[in-house]
Amino acid sequence: MATTTTTLFFCFFFIVFIAGAAASAVEEVEQQQQAFAPEQPLISRIVFGSCANQSAPQPIWNAIIDFNPQVFIWLGDNIYGDIRRPYKLFGKERTIGPWKNVPRFVPASETEMQLKYHIAKKNSGYSLLRKKTQVIGTWDDHDYGLNDAGKEFSEKNVNQKLMLDFLDEPQDSPRRKQAGVYASYTFGPKGKQVKVILLDTRYHRDPLSSDGSILGDSQWSWLKKELNGPKTEITIIGSSIQVLSNLSATTGPLFYMESWGRFPRERDHLFKMIASSKRNGIFFISGDVHFGEIARYDCANATGYPLYDITSSGLTQAVEKVIPEPLAFLVEVAAWLTPTTMRLISTSCRYRSCTYGQTNFGAIEIDWGVTPVTVKVEVRDVNGHPAISVNIPLSELQNQGSNDRNTLKVAELQRHCTLERNLPWITRYRLAFLFYYFLAVLLLLVVGLSYAAIKYTKRIFGKCKYYHHNSVKISVVQISPVICQICSSSFKVSQEATGSTFYEEKPPLQCFSPALPRRREISCNLILNETKDWIAIPNLQLEVCPTFWQALAAWPLGTATVQRGLLPSGRKRKMKSLTSIGMKLLA
């Protein structure tokens, strides 16, 4: 028995010894491989972008290539794969409005998705960028396959393969085996390394109304491992939707946009995970919203430094392109009026709102040669010119202890600490209040003008009279420059020439043009029958009646005074219609 026990103990000790030696050998081999591995090039220029419709012109690639980036990061909507139905408020298939009965977006087939990726990949500008630059990326809803879709979308596995093919992902890549397209990359030599973590905010996302999960359990475990892994000087976390700004909290009920702010527990969990990792140099990049901005949050649960989120969207899609050019300024006005506590307001912004609603791309420029190292983050326009820019010293992104509210400056407390959903309701819904107020004023104005036009037109048409005589010959002076049309459609037109009258059928009759100057003399003959028996009636009032649209165009309407009138003798009677009228404009 003792011999057996001794033998077992010796075997166990031998196995442990061999395992430890093997582990040491593996570690030594890895160290030797790292020692002899070629040093990675220094990364100092990174570009990112989102929202590129493959069917739209894409001149922005020229500016991106001119920036000479070493890495390009897709942040989603790399193509617009789903099919958008037209706006229909009424009809059998209604796509908008509270009574819509069919979805506005429907998924495309696999063949259609392949074709759209092919078009995007063969774009001349993008093809040139792929030859010069390493391209990585994640996806958003439109290349995922359906607008605003989450984990319920049935075609996500098929579309994951197509998206990874578009990115030229190796066939043995872990991304082709996992559920979702999340990934991480490390660039640069030791001591000057940049880590890029790309999240998948689609594959595992719960419904928008649930406040459930965005990443799912498996991706959360992976992210925790990445954040707690080897340290790097800079860590860029790429999210297809905005992390810091929560515009839905301040633009509802007019507009609703996806963001981490619509899943507050998930966002708090993200901030806590970053804080617990004690990792320095973290900032976010994002897309989706069709405009560019830079946001900052100073109270992210004791991370010890402010968090930045640089949003660039889109490469072809932009909010100001949707609105006709004369009204494009309304987008800037709305952005300025929208309350936001996260947006970074700087004098270097091109517009007062510090948003940029035209096509744009994001640029990151790292200056490793200065102390402290400086990271310049920018939103650039289609020509490559900065529209929004901020310099972030790397020393600012170092854990400096708790950033409790009491340690923040008073000026920064409200601006970059209070979350949008915690704003007073009167502030949160300011944009909606103003919109509905101006809409009500506009409707009242339209109703008031319509009512006034109807009343005015009735008053004008009310002046039209049937004259109580068979015939009349008049001369009119001081007629106002309005469009004049006598109130009857059964006229015979005659012109007075050398004392004789001839007739021409041409109803209805326009007495004179709108350009007729004042104080021009008009001679009118109203000949109703063959009688030649005339009598004089002084100062007869002759009022003219325009058509409806002429009445709206003419202001004010004039009344002609007859200085000399000849009427036939006989008993007066009300006439039902005029049969002829003649006129001549005298110089």
Short mmCIF file of C-alpha atoms in Angstrom, two decimals, residues 154-469:
data_model
loop_
_atom_site.label_atom_id
_atom_site.label_comp_id
_atom_site.label_asym_id
_atom_site.label_seq_id
_atom_site.Cartn_x
_atom_site.Cartn_y
_atom_site.Cartn_z
CA SER A 154 -33.51 36.13 -39.72
CA GLU A 155 -30.95 36.81 -42.45
CA LYS A 156 -28.13 37.99 -40.20
CA ASN A 157 -25.92 34.91 -40.68
CA VAL A 158 -26.09 35.10 -44.46
CA ASN A 159 -25.39 38.84 -44.44
CA GLN A 160 -22.49 38.39 -41.98
CA LYS A 161 -20.69 36.28 -44.57
CA LEU A 162 -21.34 38.86 -47.29
CA MET A 163 -20.09 41.70 -45.10
CA LEU A 164 -16.88 39.84 -44.20
CA ASP A 165 -16.31 39.04 -47.88
CA PHE A 166 -16.63 42.77 -48.59
CA LEU A 167 -13.90 43.45 -46.01
CA ASP A 168 -11.67 40.67 -47.47
CA GLU A 169 -11.68 38.89 -44.13
CA PRO A 170 -9.52 35.72 -44.30
CA GLN A 171 -11.47 32.48 -44.56
CA ASP A 172 -9.93 31.16 -41.32
CA SER A 173 -10.75 34.36 -39.38
CA PRO A 174 -12.54 33.86 -36.03
CA ARG A 175 -15.08 36.43 -37.23
CA ARG A 176 -16.41 33.87 -39.71
CA LYS A 177 -17.16 31.39 -36.92
CA GLN A 178 -18.53 33.64 -34.18
CA ALA A 179 -22.02 35.09 -33.78
CA GLY A 180 -21.43 38.70 -34.77
CA VAL A 181 -18.73 40.75 -36.49
CA TYR A 182 -17.00 42.28 -33.43
CA ALA A 183 -13.19 42.32 -33.59
CA SER A 184 -10.07 44.00 -32.23
CA TYR A 185 -6.77 45.09 -33.81
CA THR A 186 -3.49 46.36 -32.41
CA PHE A 187 -1.25 48.63 -34.46
CA GLY A 188 2.18 50.14 -33.95
CA PRO A 189 5.38 49.30 -32.06
CA LYS A 190 5.45 48.70 -28.32
CA GLY A 191 5.24 51.96 -26.40
CA LYS A 192 3.31 53.64 -29.23
CA GLN A 193 0.47 51.21 -29.78
CA VAL A 194 -3.08 51.87 -30.90
CA LYS A 195 -5.79 49.33 -30.17
CA VAL A 196 -9.03 49.40 -32.17
CA ILE A 197 -12.04 47.56 -30.73
CA LEU A 198 -15.01 47.26 -33.10
CA LEU A 199 -18.37 46.41 -31.54
CA ASP A 200 -21.36 44.70 -33.14
CA THR A 201 -24.48 46.59 -32.04
CA ARG A 202 -26.88 44.55 -34.23
CA TYR A 203 -26.46 40.80 -33.96
CA HIS A 204 -27.44 40.48 -30.28
CA ARG A 205 -29.44 43.69 -29.76
CA ASP A 206 -32.81 43.45 -28.05
CA PRO A 207 -35.81 45.49 -29.30
CA LEU A 208 -35.43 49.25 -28.98
CA SER A 209 -38.31 49.53 -26.54
CA SER A 210 -36.92 46.99 -24.09
CA ASP A 211 -33.86 48.60 -22.39
CA GLY A 212 -32.38 45.14 -22.80
CA SER A 213 -28.97 44.20 -24.17
CA ILE A 214 -27.02 45.65 -27.09
CA LEU A 215 -23.97 43.38 -27.16
CA GLY A 216 -25.22 40.10 -25.71
CA ASP A 217 -23.45 37.97 -23.11
CA SER A 218 -20.78 36.48 -25.37
CA GLN A 219 -19.71 39.87 -26.73
CA TRP A 220 -19.68 41.42 -23.26
CA SER A 221 -17.33 38.65 -22.08
CA TRP A 222 -15.10 39.22 -25.09
CA LEU A 223 -15.05 43.01 -24.54
CA LYS A 224 -14.11 42.60 -20.87
CA LYS A 225 -11.20 40.39 -21.92
CA GLU A 226 -10.05 42.93 -24.51
CA LEU A 227 -10.19 45.86 -22.07
CA ASN A 228 -8.31 43.93 -19.40
CA GLY A 229 -5.74 42.62 -21.85
CA PRO A 230 -2.31 44.09 -22.66
CA LYS A 231 -2.26 47.85 -22.24
CA THR A 232 -1.83 50.21 -25.18
CA GLU A 233 -1.27 53.97 -25.25
CA ILE A 234 -4.50 54.62 -27.19
CA THR A 235 -7.66 52.52 -27.38
CA ILE A 236 -10.34 53.40 -29.92
CA ILE A 237 -13.74 51.77 -29.43
CA GLY A 238 -15.81 51.82 -32.61
CA SER A 239 -19.60 51.66 -32.31
CA SER A 240 -21.99 51.92 -35.23
CA ILE A 241 -24.41 53.98 -33.07
CA GLN A 242 -23.60 56.96 -30.85
CA VAL A 243 -22.38 56.14 -27.34
CA LEU A 244 -22.57 59.50 -25.57
CA SER A 245 -25.20 61.60 -27.31
CA ASN A 246 -28.80 60.54 -26.82
CA LEU A 247 -30.69 62.74 -29.28
CA SER A 248 -33.88 60.71 -28.95
CA ALA A 249 -34.24 62.13 -25.44
CA THR A 250 -34.31 65.69 -26.81
CA THR A 251 -35.76 65.36 -30.33
CA GLY A 252 -38.72 63.14 -29.47
CA PRO A 253 -41.51 62.89 -30.35
CA LEU A 254 -40.40 64.48 -33.65
CA PHE A 255 -37.47 62.15 -34.36
CA TYR A 256 -36.10 59.00 -32.77
CA MET A 257 -32.55 57.82 -33.37
CA GLU A 258 -30.75 54.75 -32.17
CA SER A 259 -28.03 55.22 -29.58
CA TRP A 260 -26.62 53.63 -26.45
CA GLY A 261 -28.61 56.22 -24.52
CA ARG A 262 -31.81 54.33 -25.39
CA PHE A 263 -30.36 51.40 -23.41
CA PRO A 264 -29.27 53.25 -20.26
CA ARG A 265 -28.38 50.12 -18.27
CA GLU A 266 -26.19 48.84 -21.09
CA ARG A 267 -24.40 52.19 -21.35
CA ASP A 268 -23.84 52.31 -17.58
CA HIS A 269 -22.46 48.78 -17.79
CA LEU A 270 -20.06 49.88 -20.53
CA PHE A 271 -18.83 52.84 -18.48
CA LYS A 272 -18.31 50.66 -15.41
CA MET A 273 -16.40 48.07 -17.42
CA ILE A 274 -14.09 50.76 -18.79
CA ALA A 275 -13.58 52.18 -15.29
CA SER A 276 -12.83 48.76 -13.76
CA SER A 277 -10.28 47.98 -16.48
CA LYS A 278 -8.14 50.98 -15.41
CA ARG A 279 -7.28 51.37 -19.07
CA ASN A 280 -6.08 54.80 -20.21
CA GLY A 281 -6.39 56.56 -23.54
CA ILE A 282 -9.91 55.37 -24.46
CA PHE A 283 -12.26 57.27 -26.75
CA PHE A 284 -15.19 56.31 -28.99
CA ILE A 285 -15.92 56.72 -32.69
CA SER A 286 -19.44 56.29 -34.11
CA GLY A 287 -21.72 56.85 -37.13
CA ASP A 288 -25.37 56.26 -38.11
CA VAL A 289 -27.02 59.71 -37.64
CA HIS A 290 -26.12 61.39 -40.98
CA PHE A 291 -24.25 64.30 -39.41
CA GLY A 292 -20.98 64.87 -37.61
CA GLU A 293 -20.32 66.01 -34.05
CA ILE A 294 -17.93 65.53 -31.14
CA ALA A 295 -19.34 64.73 -27.69
CA ARG A 296 -17.70 64.54 -24.26
CA TYR A 297 -18.77 63.00 -20.95
CA ASP A 298 -16.97 63.87 -17.73
CA CYS A 299 -18.90 61.72 -15.24
CA ALA A 300 -18.50 58.19 -16.55
CA ASN A 301 -18.50 56.40 -13.19
CA ALA A 302 -14.98 57.11 -11.97
CA THR A 303 -13.08 56.40 -15.17
CA GLY A 304 -10.86 59.19 -13.92
CA TYR A 305 -10.85 61.05 -17.25
CA PRO A 306 -13.40 62.40 -19.77
CA LEU A 307 -14.74 60.16 -22.51
CA TYR A 308 -15.00 61.48 -26.07
CA ASP A 309 -17.24 60.25 -28.89
CA ILE A 310 -16.42 61.46 -32.41
CA THR A 311 -19.36 60.89 -34.77
CA SER A 312 -18.88 60.93 -38.53
CA SER A 313 -21.86 60.26 -40.77
CA GLY A 314 -22.09 60.00 -43.63
CA LEU A 315 -19.89 59.48 -46.64
CA THR A 316 -22.85 59.99 -48.97
CA GLN A 317 -25.87 60.41 -46.68
CA ALA A 318 -26.34 63.71 -44.84
CA VAL A 319 -29.30 65.45 -43.22
CA GLU A 320 -28.83 68.69 -45.14
CA LYS A 321 -28.93 66.85 -48.48
CA VAL A 322 -32.49 65.71 -47.77
CA ILE A 323 -33.81 69.27 -47.59
CA PRO A 324 -33.88 71.63 -50.62
CA GLU A 325 -30.93 74.04 -50.65
CA PRO A 326 -32.87 77.22 -49.76
CA LEU A 327 -34.17 75.52 -46.59
CA ALA A 328 -30.97 73.69 -45.60
CA PHE A 329 -30.26 76.32 -42.95
CA LEU A 330 -33.25 74.96 -41.00
CA VAL A 331 -31.15 71.89 -40.14
CA GLU A 332 -28.54 74.09 -38.50
CA VAL A 333 -31.24 76.04 -36.68
CA ALA A 334 -32.77 72.80 -35.39
CA ALA A 335 -29.36 71.51 -34.31
CA TRP A 336 -28.68 74.75 -32.47
CA LEU A 337 -32.08 74.66 -30.74
CA THR A 338 -31.80 71.00 -29.75
CA PRO A 339 -30.60 70.80 -26.14
CA THR A 340 -27.58 68.58 -25.65
CA THR A 341 -25.32 68.30 -22.68
CA MET A 342 -22.77 66.05 -24.34
CA ARG A 343 -21.86 67.95 -27.52
CA LEU A 344 -18.51 69.70 -27.43
CA ILE A 345 -18.96 73.39 -28.25
CA SER A 346 -15.80 74.99 -29.59
CA THR A 347 -14.89 78.19 -31.37
CA SER A 348 -13.15 76.09 -34.02
CA CYS A 349 -16.48 74.71 -35.24
CA ARG A 350 -17.59 75.86 -38.66
CA TYR A 351 -21.18 76.32 -37.43
CA ARG A 352 -22.47 77.61 -34.14
CA SER A 353 -24.23 74.34 -33.34
CA CYS A 354 -20.92 72.44 -33.63
CA THR A 355 -22.61 69.87 -35.85
CA TYR A 356 -21.94 69.30 -39.53
CA GLY A 357 -24.84 68.14 -41.69
CA GLN A 358 -23.11 67.71 -45.05
CA THR A 359 -21.18 64.65 -46.25
CA ASN A 360 -18.13 64.08 -44.06
CA PHE A 361 -15.53 61.66 -42.76
CA GLY A 362 -13.69 61.36 -39.46
CA ALA A 363 -9.94 61.85 -39.16
CA ILE A 364 -7.59 60.97 -36.30
CA GLU A 365 -4.06 62.36 -36.32
CA ILE A 366 -1.64 61.30 -33.58
CA ASP A 367 1.46 63.37 -32.92
CA TRP A 368 3.86 60.98 -31.20
CA GLY A 369 6.71 63.48 -31.37
CA VAL A 370 5.44 65.92 -28.74
CA THR A 371 5.10 65.70 -24.99
CA PRO A 372 2.43 64.95 -24.06
CA VAL A 373 1.35 62.99 -27.12
CA THR A 374 -1.56 64.79 -28.80
CA VAL A 375 -4.52 63.24 -30.59
CA LYS A 376 -6.29 65.55 -33.05
CA VAL A 377 -9.79 64.35 -33.90
CA GLU A 378 -11.74 66.02 -36.70
CA VAL A 379 -14.88 65.84 -38.80
CA ARG A 380 -13.85 66.82 -42.33
CA ASP A 381 -15.97 67.86 -45.31
CA VAL A 382 -16.06 66.44 -48.83
CA ASN A 383 -13.00 68.54 -49.76
CA GLY A 384 -11.00 67.39 -46.74
CA HIS A 385 -11.33 70.67 -44.82
CA PRO A 386 -11.99 70.46 -41.05
CA ALA A 387 -15.55 71.33 -40.02
CA ILE A 388 -15.19 70.30 -36.36
CA SER A 389 -11.86 69.80 -34.64
CA VAL A 390 -10.45 69.26 -31.16
CA ASN A 391 -6.97 68.46 -29.85
CA ILE A 392 -6.88 65.94 -27.00
CA PRO A 393 -3.62 65.67 -25.05
CA LEU A 394 -3.06 62.02 -24.17
CA SER A 395 -2.35 63.16 -20.62
CA GLU A 396 -6.02 64.20 -20.40
CA LEU A 397 -7.03 60.59 -21.02
CA GLN A 398 -5.14 59.25 -18.02
CA ASN A 399 -6.81 58.01 -14.84
CA GLN A 400 -6.35 60.81 -12.34
CA GLY A 401 -8.60 59.47 -9.61
CA SER A 402 -12.30 59.78 -9.07
CA ASN A 403 -14.09 62.36 -11.17
CA ASP A 404 -16.90 62.78 -8.70
CA ARG A 405 -19.24 65.67 -9.40
CA ASN A 406 -17.78 67.67 -6.54
CA THR A 407 -14.35 67.66 -8.18
CA LEU A 408 -15.59 69.01 -11.52
CA LYS A 409 -15.56 72.65 -12.43
CA VAL A 410 -18.92 74.32 -12.10
CA ALA A 411 -18.86 75.38 -15.76
CA GLU A 412 -18.42 71.75 -16.86
CA LEU A 413 -20.86 70.22 -14.41
CA GLN A 414 -24.00 70.83 -16.41
CA ARG A 415 -22.46 70.84 -19.85
CA HIS A 416 -20.70 67.46 -19.88
CA CYS A 417 -22.14 65.65 -16.89
CA THR A 418 -25.92 65.78 -16.84
CA LEU A 419 -27.40 63.15 -19.15
CA GLU A 420 -30.03 64.27 -21.64
CA ARG A 421 -32.72 62.09 -20.09
CA ASN A 422 -32.16 63.87 -16.76
CA LEU A 423 -32.82 67.35 -18.16
CA PRO A 424 -36.02 69.16 -17.04
CA TRP A 425 -38.91 68.25 -19.33
CA ILE A 426 -39.35 71.84 -20.48
CA THR A 427 -35.74 71.75 -21.72
CA ARG A 428 -35.84 68.23 -23.14
CA TYR A 429 -38.83 68.93 -25.35
CA ARG A 430 -37.88 72.45 -26.34
CA LEU A 431 -37.49 71.57 -30.02
CA ALA A 432 -40.88 69.83 -30.12
CA PHE A 433 -42.56 72.78 -28.40
CA LEU A 434 -41.06 75.24 -30.86
CA PHE A 435 -41.92 73.05 -33.85
CA TYR A 436 -45.56 72.63 -32.90
CA TYR A 437 -45.81 76.31 -31.94
CA PHE A 438 -44.60 77.48 -35.36
CA LEU A 439 -46.73 74.83 -37.06
CA ALA A 440 -49.81 76.15 -35.23
CA VAL A 441 -48.92 79.74 -36.16
CA LEU A 442 -48.43 78.72 -39.79
CA LEU A 443 -51.76 76.92 -39.91
CA LEU A 444 -53.53 79.88 -38.34
CA LEU A 445 -51.87 82.17 -40.85
CA VAL A 446 -52.97 80.01 -43.77
CA VAL A 447 -56.51 79.78 -42.44
CA GLY A 448 -56.61 83.52 -41.80
CA LEU A 449 -55.32 84.39 -45.25
CA SER A 450 -57.73 81.94 -46.88
CA TYR A 451 -60.63 83.41 -44.96
CA ALA A 452 -59.60 86.96 -45.86
CA ALA A 453 -59.20 85.99 -49.54
CA ILE A 454 -62.64 84.41 -49.62
CA LYS A 455 -64.24 87.42 -47.94
CA TYR A 456 -62.38 89.80 -50.22
CA THR A 457 -63.35 87.86 -53.33
CA LYS A 458 -66.98 87.75 -52.27
CA ARG A 459 -66.92 91.49 -51.74
CA ILE A 460 -65.45 92.04 -55.18
CA PHE A 461 -67.85 89.70 -56.93
CA GLY A 462 -70.65 91.21 -54.93
CA LYS A 463 -70.07 94.49 -56.79
CA CYS A 464 -70.91 92.90 -60.12
CA LYS A 465 -74.28 94.06 -61.28
CA TYR A 466 -76.57 93.57 -64.22
CA TYR A 467 -77.37 96.99 -65.64
CA HIS A 468 -81.00 97.99 -65.87
CA HIS A 469 -80.94 99.15 -69.52
#
